[in-house]
mmCIF file of C-alpha atoms and ligand atoms in Angstrom:
data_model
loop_
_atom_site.group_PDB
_atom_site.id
_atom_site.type_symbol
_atom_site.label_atom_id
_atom_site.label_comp_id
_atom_site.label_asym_id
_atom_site.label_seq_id
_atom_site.Cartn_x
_atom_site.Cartn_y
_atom_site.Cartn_z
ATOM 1 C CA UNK J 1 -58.916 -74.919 18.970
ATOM 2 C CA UNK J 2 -61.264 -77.684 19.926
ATOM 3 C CA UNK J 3 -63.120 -77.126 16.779
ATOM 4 C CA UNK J 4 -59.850 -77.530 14.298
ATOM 5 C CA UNK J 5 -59.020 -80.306 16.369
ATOM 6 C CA UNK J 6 -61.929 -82.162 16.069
ATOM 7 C CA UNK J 7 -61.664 -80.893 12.346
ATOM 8 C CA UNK J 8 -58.251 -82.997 11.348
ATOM 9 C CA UNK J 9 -59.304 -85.769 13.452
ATOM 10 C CA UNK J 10 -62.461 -86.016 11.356
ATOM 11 C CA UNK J 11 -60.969 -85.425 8.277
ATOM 12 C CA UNK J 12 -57.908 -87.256 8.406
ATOM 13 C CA UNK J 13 -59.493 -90.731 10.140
ATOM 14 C CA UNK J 14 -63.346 -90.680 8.645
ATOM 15 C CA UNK J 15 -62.232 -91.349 5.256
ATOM 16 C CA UNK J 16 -59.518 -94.049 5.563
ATOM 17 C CA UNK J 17 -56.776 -91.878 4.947
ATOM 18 C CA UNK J 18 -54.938 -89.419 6.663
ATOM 19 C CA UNK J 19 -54.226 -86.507 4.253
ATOM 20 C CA UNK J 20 -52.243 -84.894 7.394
ATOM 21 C CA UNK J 21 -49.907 -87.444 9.559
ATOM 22 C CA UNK J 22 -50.250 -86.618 13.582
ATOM 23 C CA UNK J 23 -47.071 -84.539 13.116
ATOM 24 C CA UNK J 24 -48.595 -82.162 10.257
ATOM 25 C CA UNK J 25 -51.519 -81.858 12.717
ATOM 26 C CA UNK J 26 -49.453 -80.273 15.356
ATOM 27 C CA UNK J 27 -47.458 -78.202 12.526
ATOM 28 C CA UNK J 28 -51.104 -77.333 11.383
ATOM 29 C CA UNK J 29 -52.377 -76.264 14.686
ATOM 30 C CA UNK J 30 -49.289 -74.087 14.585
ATOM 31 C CA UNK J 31 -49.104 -72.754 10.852
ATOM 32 C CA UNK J 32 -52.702 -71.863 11.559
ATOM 33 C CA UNK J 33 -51.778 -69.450 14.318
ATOM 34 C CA UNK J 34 -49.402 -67.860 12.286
ATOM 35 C CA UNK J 35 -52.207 -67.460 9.251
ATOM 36 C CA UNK J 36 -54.745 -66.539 11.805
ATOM 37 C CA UNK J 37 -52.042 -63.389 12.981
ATOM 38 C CA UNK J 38 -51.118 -62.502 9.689
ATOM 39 C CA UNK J 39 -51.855 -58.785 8.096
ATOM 40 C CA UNK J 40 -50.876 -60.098 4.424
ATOM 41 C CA UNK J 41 -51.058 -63.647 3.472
ATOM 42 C CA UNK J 42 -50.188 -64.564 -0.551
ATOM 43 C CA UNK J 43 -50.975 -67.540 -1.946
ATOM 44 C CA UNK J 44 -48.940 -68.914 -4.591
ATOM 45 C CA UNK J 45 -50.476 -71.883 -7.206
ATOM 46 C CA UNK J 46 -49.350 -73.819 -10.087
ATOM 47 C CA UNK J 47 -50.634 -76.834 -12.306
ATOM 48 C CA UNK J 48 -50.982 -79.240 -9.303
ATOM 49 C CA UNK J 49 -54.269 -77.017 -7.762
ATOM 50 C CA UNK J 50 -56.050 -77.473 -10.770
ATOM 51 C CA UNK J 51 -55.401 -81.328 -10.908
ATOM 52 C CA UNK J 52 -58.791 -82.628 -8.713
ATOM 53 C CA UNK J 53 -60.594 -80.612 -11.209
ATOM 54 C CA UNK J 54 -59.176 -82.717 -14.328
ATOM 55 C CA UNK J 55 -56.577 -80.426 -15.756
ATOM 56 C CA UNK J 56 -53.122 -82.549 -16.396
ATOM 57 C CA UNK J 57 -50.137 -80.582 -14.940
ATOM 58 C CA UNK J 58 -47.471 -79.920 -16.901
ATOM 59 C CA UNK J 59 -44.918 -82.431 -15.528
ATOM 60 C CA UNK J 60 -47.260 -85.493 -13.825
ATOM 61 C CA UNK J 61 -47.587 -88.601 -15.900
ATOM 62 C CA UNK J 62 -50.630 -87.190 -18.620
ATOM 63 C CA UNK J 63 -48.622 -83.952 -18.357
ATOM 64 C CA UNK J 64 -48.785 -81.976 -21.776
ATOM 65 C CA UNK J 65 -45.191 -81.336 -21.423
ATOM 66 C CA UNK J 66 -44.382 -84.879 -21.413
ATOM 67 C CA UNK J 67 -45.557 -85.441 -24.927
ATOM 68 C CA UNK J 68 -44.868 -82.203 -26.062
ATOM 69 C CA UNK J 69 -41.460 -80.458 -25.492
ATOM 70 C CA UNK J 70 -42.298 -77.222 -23.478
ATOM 71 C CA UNK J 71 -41.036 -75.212 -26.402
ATOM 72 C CA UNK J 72 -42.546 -77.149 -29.287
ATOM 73 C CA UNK J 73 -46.058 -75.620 -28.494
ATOM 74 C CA UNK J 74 -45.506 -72.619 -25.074
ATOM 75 C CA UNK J 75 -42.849 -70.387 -27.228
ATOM 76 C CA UNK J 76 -42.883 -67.154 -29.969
ATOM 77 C CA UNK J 77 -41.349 -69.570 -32.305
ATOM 78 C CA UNK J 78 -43.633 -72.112 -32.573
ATOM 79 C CA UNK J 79 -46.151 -69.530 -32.666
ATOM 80 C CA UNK J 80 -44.519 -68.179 -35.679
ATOM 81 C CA UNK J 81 -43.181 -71.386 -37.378
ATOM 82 C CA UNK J 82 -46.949 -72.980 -36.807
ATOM 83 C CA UNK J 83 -49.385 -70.670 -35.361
ATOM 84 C CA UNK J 84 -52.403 -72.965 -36.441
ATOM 85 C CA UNK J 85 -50.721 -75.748 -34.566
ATOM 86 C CA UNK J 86 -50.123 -73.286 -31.336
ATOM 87 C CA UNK J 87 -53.887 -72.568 -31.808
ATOM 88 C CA UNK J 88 -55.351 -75.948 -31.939
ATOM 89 C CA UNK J 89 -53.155 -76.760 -28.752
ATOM 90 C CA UNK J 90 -54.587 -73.718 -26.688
ATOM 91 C CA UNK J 91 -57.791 -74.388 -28.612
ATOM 92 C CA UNK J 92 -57.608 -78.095 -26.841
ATOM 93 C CA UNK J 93 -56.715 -76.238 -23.510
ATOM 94 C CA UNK J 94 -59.456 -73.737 -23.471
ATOM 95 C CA UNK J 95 -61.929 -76.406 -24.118
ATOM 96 C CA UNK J 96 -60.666 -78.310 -21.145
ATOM 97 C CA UNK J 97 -60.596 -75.571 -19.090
ATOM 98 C CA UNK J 98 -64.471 -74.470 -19.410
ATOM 99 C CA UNK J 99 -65.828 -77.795 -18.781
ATOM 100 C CA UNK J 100 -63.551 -78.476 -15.467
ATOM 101 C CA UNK J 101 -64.910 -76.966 -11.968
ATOM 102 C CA UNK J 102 -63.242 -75.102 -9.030
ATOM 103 C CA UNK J 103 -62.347 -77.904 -6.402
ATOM 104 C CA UNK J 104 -62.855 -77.523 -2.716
ATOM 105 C CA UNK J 105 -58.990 -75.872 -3.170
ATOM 106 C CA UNK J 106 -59.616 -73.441 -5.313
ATOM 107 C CA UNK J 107 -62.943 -72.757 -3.220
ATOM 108 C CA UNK J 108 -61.141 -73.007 0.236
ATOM 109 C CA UNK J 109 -59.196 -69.589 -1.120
ATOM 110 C CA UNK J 110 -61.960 -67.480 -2.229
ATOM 111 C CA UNK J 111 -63.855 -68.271 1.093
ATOM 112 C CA UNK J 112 -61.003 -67.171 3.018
ATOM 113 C CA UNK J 113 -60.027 -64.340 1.314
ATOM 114 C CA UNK J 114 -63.820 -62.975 1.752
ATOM 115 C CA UNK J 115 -64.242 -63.770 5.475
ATOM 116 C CA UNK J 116 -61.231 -61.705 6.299
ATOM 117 C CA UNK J 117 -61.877 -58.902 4.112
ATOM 118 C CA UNK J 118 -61.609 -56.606 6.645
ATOM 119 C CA UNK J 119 -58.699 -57.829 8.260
ATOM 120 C CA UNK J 120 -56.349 -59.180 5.871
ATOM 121 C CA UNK J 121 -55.038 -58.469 2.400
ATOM 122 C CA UNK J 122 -54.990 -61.663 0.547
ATOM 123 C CA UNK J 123 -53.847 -62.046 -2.698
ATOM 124 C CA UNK J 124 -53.398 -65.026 -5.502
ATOM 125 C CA UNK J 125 -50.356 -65.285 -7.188
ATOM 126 C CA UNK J 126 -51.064 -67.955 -9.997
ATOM 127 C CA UNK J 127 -48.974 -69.771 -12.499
ATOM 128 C CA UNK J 128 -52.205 -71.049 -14.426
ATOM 129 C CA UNK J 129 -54.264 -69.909 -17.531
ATOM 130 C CA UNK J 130 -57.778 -72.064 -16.546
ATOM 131 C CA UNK J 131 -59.114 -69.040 -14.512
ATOM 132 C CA UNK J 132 -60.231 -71.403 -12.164
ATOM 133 C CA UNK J 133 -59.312 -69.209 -9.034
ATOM 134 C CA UNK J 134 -61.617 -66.396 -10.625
ATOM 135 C CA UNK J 135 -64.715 -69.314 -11.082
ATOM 136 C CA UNK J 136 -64.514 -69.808 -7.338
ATOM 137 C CA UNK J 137 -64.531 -66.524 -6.561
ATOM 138 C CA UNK J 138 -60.988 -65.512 -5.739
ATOM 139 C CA UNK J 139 -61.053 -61.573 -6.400
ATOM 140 C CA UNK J 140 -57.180 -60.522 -5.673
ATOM 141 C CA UNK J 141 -55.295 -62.445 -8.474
ATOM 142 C CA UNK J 142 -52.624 -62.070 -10.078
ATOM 143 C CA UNK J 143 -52.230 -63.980 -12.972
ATOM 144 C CA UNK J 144 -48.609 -64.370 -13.732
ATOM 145 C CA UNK J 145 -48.827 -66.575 -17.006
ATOM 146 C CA UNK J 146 -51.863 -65.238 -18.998
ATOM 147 C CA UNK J 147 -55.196 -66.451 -19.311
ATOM 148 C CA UNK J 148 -56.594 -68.687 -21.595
ATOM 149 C CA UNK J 149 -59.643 -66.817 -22.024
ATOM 150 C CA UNK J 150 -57.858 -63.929 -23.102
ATOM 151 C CA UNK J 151 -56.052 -63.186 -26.791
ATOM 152 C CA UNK J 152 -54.014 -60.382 -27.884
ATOM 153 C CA UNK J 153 -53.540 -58.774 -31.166
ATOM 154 C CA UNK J 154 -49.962 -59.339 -32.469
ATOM 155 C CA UNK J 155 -50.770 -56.393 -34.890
ATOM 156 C CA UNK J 156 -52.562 -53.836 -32.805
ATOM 157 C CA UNK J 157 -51.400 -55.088 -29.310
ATOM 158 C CA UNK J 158 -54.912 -55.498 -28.137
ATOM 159 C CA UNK J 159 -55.727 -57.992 -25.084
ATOM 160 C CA UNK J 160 -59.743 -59.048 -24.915
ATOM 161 C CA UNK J 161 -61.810 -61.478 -22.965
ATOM 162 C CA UNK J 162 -62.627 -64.404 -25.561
ATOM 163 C CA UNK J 163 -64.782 -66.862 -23.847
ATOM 164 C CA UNK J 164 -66.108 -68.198 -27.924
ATOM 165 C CA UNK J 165 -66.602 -72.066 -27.808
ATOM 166 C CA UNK J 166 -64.820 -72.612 -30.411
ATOM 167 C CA UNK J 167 -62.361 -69.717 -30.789
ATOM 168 C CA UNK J 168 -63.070 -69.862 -34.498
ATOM 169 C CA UNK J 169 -64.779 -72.477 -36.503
ATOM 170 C CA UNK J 170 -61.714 -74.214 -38.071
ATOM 171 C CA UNK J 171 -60.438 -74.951 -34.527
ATOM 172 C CA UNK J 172 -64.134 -76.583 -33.772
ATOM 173 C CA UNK J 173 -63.186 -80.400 -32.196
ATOM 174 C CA UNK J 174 -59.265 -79.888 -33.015
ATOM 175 C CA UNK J 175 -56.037 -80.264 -30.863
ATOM 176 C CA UNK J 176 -56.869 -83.040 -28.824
ATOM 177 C CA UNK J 177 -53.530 -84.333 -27.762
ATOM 178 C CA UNK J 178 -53.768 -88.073 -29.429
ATOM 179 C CA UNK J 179 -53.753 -86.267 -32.651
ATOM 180 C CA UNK J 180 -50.725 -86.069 -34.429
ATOM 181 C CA UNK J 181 -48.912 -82.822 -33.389
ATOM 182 C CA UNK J 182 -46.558 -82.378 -35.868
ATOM 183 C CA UNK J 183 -48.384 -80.024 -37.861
ATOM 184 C CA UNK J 184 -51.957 -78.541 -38.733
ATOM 185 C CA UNK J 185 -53.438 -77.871 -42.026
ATOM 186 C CA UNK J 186 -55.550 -74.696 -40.931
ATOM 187 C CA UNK J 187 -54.829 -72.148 -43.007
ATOM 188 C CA UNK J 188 -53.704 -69.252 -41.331
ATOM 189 C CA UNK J 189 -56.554 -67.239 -42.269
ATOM 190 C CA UNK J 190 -58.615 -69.224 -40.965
ATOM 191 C CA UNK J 191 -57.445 -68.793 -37.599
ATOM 192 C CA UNK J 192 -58.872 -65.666 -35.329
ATOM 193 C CA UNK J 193 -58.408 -62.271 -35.877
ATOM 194 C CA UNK J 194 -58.335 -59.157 -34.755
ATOM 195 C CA UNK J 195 -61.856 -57.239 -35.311
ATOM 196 C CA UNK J 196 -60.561 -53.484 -34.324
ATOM 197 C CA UNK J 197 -61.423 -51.530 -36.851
ATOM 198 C CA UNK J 198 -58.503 -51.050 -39.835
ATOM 199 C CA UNK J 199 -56.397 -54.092 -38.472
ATOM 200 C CA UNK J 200 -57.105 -57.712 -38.728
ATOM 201 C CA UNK J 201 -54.243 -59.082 -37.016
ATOM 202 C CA UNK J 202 -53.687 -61.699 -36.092
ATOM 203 C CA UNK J 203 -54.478 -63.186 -32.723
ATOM 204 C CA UNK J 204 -52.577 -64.876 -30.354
ATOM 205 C CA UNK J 205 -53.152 -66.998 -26.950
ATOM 206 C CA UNK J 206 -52.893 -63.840 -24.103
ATOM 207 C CA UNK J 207 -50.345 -66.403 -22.632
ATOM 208 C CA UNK J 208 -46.559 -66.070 -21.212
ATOM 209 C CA UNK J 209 -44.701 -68.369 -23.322
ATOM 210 C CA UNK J 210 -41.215 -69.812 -22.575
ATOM 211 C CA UNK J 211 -38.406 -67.187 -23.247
ATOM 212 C CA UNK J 212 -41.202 -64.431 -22.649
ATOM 213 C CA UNK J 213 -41.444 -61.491 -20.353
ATOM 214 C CA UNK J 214 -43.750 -61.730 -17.667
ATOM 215 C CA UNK J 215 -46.499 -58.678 -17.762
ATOM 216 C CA UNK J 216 -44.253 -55.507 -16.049
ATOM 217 C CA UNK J 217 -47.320 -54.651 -13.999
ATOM 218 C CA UNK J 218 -47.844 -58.532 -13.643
ATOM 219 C CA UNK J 219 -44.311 -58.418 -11.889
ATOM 220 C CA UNK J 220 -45.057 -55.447 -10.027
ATOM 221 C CA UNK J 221 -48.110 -56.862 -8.057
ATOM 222 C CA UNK J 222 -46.774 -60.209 -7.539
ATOM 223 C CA UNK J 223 -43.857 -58.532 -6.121
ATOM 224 C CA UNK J 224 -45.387 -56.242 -3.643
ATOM 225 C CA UNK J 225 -46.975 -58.542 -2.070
ATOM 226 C CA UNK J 226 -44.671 -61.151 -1.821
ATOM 227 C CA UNK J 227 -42.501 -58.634 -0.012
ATOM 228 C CA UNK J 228 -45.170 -57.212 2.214
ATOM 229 C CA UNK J 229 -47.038 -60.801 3.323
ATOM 230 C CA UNK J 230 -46.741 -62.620 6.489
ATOM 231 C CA UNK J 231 -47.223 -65.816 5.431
ATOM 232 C CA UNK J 232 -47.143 -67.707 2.130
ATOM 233 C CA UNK J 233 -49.010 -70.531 0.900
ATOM 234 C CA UNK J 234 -46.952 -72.524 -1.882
ATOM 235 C CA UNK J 235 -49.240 -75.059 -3.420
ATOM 236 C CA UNK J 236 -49.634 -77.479 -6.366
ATOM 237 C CA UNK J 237 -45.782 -76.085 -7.955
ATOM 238 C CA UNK J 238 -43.149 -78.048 -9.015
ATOM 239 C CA UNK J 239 -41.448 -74.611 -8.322
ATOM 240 C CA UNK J 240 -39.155 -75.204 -11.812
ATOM 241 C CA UNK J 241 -40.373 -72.209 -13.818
ATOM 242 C CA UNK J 242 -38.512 -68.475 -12.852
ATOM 243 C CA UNK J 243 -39.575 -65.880 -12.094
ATOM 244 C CA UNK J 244 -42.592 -67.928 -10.364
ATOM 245 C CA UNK J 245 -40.152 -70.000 -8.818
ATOM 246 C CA UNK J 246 -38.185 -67.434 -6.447
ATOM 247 C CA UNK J 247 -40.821 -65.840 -5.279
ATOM 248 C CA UNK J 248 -41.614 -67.599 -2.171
ATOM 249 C CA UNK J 249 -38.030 -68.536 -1.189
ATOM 250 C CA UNK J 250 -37.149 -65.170 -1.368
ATOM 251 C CA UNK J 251 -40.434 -64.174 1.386
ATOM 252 C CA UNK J 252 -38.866 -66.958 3.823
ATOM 253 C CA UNK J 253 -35.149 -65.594 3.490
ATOM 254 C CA UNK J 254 -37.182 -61.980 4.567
ATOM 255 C CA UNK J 255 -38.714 -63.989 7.431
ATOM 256 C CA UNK J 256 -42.327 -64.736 6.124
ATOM 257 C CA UNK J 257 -43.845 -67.919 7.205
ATOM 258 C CA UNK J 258 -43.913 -70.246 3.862
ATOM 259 C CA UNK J 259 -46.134 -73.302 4.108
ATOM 260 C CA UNK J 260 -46.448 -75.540 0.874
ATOM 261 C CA UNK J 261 -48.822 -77.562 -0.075
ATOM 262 C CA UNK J 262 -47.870 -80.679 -2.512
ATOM 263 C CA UNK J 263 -48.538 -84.245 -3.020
ATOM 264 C CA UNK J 264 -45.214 -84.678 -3.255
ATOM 265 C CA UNK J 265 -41.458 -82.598 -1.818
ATOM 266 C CA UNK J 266 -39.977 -79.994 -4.257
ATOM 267 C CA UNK J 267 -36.316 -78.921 -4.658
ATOM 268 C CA UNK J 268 -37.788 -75.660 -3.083
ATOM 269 C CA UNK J 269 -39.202 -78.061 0.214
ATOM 270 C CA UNK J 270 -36.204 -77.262 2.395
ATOM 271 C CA UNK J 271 -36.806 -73.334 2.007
ATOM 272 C CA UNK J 272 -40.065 -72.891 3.600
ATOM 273 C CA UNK J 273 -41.156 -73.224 7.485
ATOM 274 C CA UNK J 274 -44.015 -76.257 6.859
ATOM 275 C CA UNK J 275 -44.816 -78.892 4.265
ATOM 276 C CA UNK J 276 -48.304 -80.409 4.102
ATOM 277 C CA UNK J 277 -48.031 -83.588 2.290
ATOM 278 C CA UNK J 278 -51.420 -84.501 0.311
ATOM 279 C CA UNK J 279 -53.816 -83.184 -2.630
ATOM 280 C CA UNK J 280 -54.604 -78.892 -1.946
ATOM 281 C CA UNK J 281 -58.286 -79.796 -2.484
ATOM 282 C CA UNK J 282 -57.841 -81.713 0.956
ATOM 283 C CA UNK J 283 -55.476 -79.894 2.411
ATOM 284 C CA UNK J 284 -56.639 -76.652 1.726
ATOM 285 C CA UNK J 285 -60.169 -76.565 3.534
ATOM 286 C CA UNK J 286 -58.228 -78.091 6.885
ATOM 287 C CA UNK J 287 -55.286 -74.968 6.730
ATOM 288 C CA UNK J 288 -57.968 -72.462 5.307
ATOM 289 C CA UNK J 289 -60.927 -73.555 7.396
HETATM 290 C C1 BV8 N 1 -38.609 -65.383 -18.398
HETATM 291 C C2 BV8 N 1 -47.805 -70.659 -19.889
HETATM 292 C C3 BV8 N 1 -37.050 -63.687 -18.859
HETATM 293 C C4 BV8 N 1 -47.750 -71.624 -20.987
HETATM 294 C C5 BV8 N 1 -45.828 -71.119 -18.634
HETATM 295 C C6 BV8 N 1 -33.344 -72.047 -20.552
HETATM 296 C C7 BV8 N 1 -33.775 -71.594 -21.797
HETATM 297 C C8 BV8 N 1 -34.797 -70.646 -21.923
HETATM 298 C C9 BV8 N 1 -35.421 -70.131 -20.786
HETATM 299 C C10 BV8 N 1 -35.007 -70.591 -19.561
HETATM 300 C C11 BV8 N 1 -33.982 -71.532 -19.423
HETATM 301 N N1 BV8 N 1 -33.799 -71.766 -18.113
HETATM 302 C C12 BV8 N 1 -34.696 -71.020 -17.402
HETATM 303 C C13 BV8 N 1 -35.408 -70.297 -18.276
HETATM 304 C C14 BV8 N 1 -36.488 -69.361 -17.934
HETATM 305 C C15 BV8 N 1 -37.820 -70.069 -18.155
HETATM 306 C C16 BV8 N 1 -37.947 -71.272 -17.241
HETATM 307 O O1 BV8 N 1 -38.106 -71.134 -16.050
HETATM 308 N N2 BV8 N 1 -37.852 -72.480 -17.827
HETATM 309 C C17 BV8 N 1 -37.938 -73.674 -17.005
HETATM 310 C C18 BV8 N 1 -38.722 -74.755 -17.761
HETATM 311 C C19 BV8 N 1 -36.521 -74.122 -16.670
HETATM 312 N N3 BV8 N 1 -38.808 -69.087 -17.783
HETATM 313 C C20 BV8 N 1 -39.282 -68.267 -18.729
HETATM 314 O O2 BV8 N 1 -39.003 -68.350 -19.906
HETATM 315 C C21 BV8 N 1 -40.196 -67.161 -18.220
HETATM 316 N N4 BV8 N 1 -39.788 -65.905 -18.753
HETATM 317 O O3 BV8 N 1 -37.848 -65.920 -17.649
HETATM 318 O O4 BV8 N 1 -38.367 -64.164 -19.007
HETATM 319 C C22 BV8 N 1 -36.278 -64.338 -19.978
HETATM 320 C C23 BV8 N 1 -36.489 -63.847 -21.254
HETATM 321 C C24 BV8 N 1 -35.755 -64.423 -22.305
HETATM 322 C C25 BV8 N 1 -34.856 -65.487 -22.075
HETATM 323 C C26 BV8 N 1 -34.684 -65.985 -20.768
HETATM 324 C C27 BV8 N 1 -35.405 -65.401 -19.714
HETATM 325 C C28 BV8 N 1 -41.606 -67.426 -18.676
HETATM 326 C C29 BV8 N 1 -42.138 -68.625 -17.930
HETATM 327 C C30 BV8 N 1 -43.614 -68.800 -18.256
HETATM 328 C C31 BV8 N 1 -43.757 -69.977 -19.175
HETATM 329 N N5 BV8 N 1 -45.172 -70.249 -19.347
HETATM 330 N N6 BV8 N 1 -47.120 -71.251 -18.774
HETATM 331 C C32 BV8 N 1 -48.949 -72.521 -20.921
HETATM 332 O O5 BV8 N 1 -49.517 -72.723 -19.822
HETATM 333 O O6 BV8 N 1 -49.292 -73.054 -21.968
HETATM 334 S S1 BV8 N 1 -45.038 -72.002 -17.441
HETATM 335 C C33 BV8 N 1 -45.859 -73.489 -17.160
HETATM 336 O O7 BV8 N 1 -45.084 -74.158 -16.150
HETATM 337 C C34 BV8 N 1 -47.226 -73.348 -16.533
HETATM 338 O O8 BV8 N 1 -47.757 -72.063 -16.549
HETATM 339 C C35 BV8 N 1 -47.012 -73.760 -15.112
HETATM 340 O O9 BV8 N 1 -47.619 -72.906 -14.241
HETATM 341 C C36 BV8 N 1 -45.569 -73.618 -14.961
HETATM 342 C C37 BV8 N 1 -44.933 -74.306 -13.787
HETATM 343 O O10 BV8 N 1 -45.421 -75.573 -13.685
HETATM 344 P P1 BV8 N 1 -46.253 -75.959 -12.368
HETATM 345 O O11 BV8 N 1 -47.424 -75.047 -12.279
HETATM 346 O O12 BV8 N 1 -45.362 -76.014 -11.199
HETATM 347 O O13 BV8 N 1 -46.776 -77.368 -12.790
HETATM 348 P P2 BV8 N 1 -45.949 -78.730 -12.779
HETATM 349 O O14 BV8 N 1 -46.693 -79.725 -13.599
HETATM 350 O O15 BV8 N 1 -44.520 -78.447 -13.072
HETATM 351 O O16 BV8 N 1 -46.022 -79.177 -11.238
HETATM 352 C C38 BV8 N 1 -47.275 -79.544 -10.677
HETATM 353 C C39 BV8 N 1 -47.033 -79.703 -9.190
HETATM 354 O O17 BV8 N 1 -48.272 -79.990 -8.561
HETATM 355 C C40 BV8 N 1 -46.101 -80.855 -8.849
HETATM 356 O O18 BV8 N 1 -45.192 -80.427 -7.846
HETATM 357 C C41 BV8 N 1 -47.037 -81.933 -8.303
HETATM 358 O O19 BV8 N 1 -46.414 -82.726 -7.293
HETATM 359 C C42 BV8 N 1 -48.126 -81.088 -7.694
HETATM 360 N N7 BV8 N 1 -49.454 -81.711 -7.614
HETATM 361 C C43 BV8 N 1 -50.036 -82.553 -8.504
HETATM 362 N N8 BV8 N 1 -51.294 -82.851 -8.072
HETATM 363 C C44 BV8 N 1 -51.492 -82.166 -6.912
HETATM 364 C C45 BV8 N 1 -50.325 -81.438 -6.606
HETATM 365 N N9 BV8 N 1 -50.204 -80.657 -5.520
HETATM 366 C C46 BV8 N 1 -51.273 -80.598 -4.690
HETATM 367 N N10 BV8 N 1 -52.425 -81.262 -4.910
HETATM 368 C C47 BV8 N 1 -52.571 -82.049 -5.995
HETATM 369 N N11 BV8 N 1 -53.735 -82.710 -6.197
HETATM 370 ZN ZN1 ZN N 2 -55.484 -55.674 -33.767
#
């Protein structure tokens, strides 16, 4: 105990700001007996996670929704009215996504899920296509959106690992987001491809768009452990989007401990048992440590 109080006292005073207030440090101390009890601990993340390693979220200020209606680029039809403007969007995304790092949040996971490999089952419910929780080292994830370093076939149904900088060559320095989005002049054939033998479909972002399905064995694992866990970590979600969205308020109503982590208060905040108020790559390392 002396050690994690020392801990938050250094952390929160020897940089000039206080990323937990004196009462989070006593609802630390106390959410940290409850993590250090637990059998099953999930850990649920969205956009905000990712933002100390440069990726906008969706709904902050840069946010990509905010200049781009959610269905204009994230939805089958766009896909299919524009797919080389869908590409040159993800195209934009991927890019971003490669050169960004895993921040001490991301990081604080991974190390905790290995030091209690033997005691716990920890797993990573995520919202987001970087695969930033996989670059740190996170091995239980579940990745409830896609990946953005994944495309599948929309001929053949085939999903594959596509880590090509660029995709294709027509997408080669395209989609930044002060270009004009209202349309793209690759021609479709251009635009990548399936290489299975006899089929040559075309390919599309391995993503969940809006008005899609979530994977049924996606669904599945997020859903036994959300109803088997102890305690849930909610961090960096505007908790807007279903299904992601109900997950953790339906582990409190069961009687899980739900902590979130946010910069911010959420209409899910009065649900869970704690909120920690400050950025996850902070807060993280002081709950996780
Ligand atoms: C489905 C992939 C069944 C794309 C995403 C009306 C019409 C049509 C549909 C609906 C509707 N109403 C509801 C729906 C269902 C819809 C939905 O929920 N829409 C919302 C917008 C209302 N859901 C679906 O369509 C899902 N499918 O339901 O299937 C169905 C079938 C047919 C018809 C109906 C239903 C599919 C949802 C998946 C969509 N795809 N992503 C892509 O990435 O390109 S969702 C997208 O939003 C992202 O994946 C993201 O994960 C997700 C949620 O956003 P957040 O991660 O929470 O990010 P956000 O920016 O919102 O918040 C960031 C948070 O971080 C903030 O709270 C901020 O304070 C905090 N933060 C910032 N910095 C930090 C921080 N926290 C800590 N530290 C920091 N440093
Ligand atoms: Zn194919």
């Amino acid at each position: 105990m002396f050690r994690l109080a020392s801990l938050l006292r250094n952390n929160s005073i020897s940089k000039g700001q206080r990323w937990l207030s004196t009462r989070d440090t006593s609802n630390m101390a106390k959410f940290r007996e409850s993590l250090k009890a637990a059998k099953g601990v999930a850990i649920l993340s969205g956009a905000g996670i990712s933002a100390e390693s440069g990726i906008p979220t969706f709904r902050g200020p840069e946010g990509y929704w905010r200049k781009w209606p959610p269905t204009l680029l994230a939805s089958p039809r766009a896909f299919r009215d524009d797919p080389s403007l869908v590409w040159e969007f993800y195209h934009y995304r991927r890019e971003l996504a490669r050169k960004a790092k895993p921040n001490p949040g991301h990081k604080a996971i991974a190390h905790f899920e290995a030091r209690h490999a033997k005691s716990k089952v920890v797993t990573v419910i995520t919202q987001n296509v970087d695969a930033l929780h996989t670059r740190a080292g996170t091995k239980n994830i579940v990745e409830l959106h896609g990946n953005l370093f994944k495309t599948k076939c929309t001929k053949c149904g085939d999903v594959a690992i596509n880590i090509d900088s660029p995709i294709c060559e027509a997408l080669r320095d395209r989609g930044a987001p002060d270009q004009d989005f209202k349309g793209s002049d690759i021609p479709i054939k251009d635009l990548p491809h399936c290489k299975k033998p006899d089929c040559g479909g075309l390919l599309r972002p391995f993503i969940v768009w809006f008005g899609e399905m979530l994977e049924l064995s996606v669904m599945e694992r997020a859903d036994a452990a959300m109803t088997t866990c102890d305690v849930v970590l909610v961090v960096g979600t505007s908790s807007l989007v279903t299904p992601a969205s109900l997950f953790a308020p339906m582990a409190s109503l069961r009687g899980a401990v739900v902590a979130e982590f946010n910069i911010a208060k959420t209409p899910a905040t009065p649900d869970f048992s704690y909120y920690f108020e400050g950025p996850s790559g902070k807060t993280l390392p002081i709950a996780l440590a």
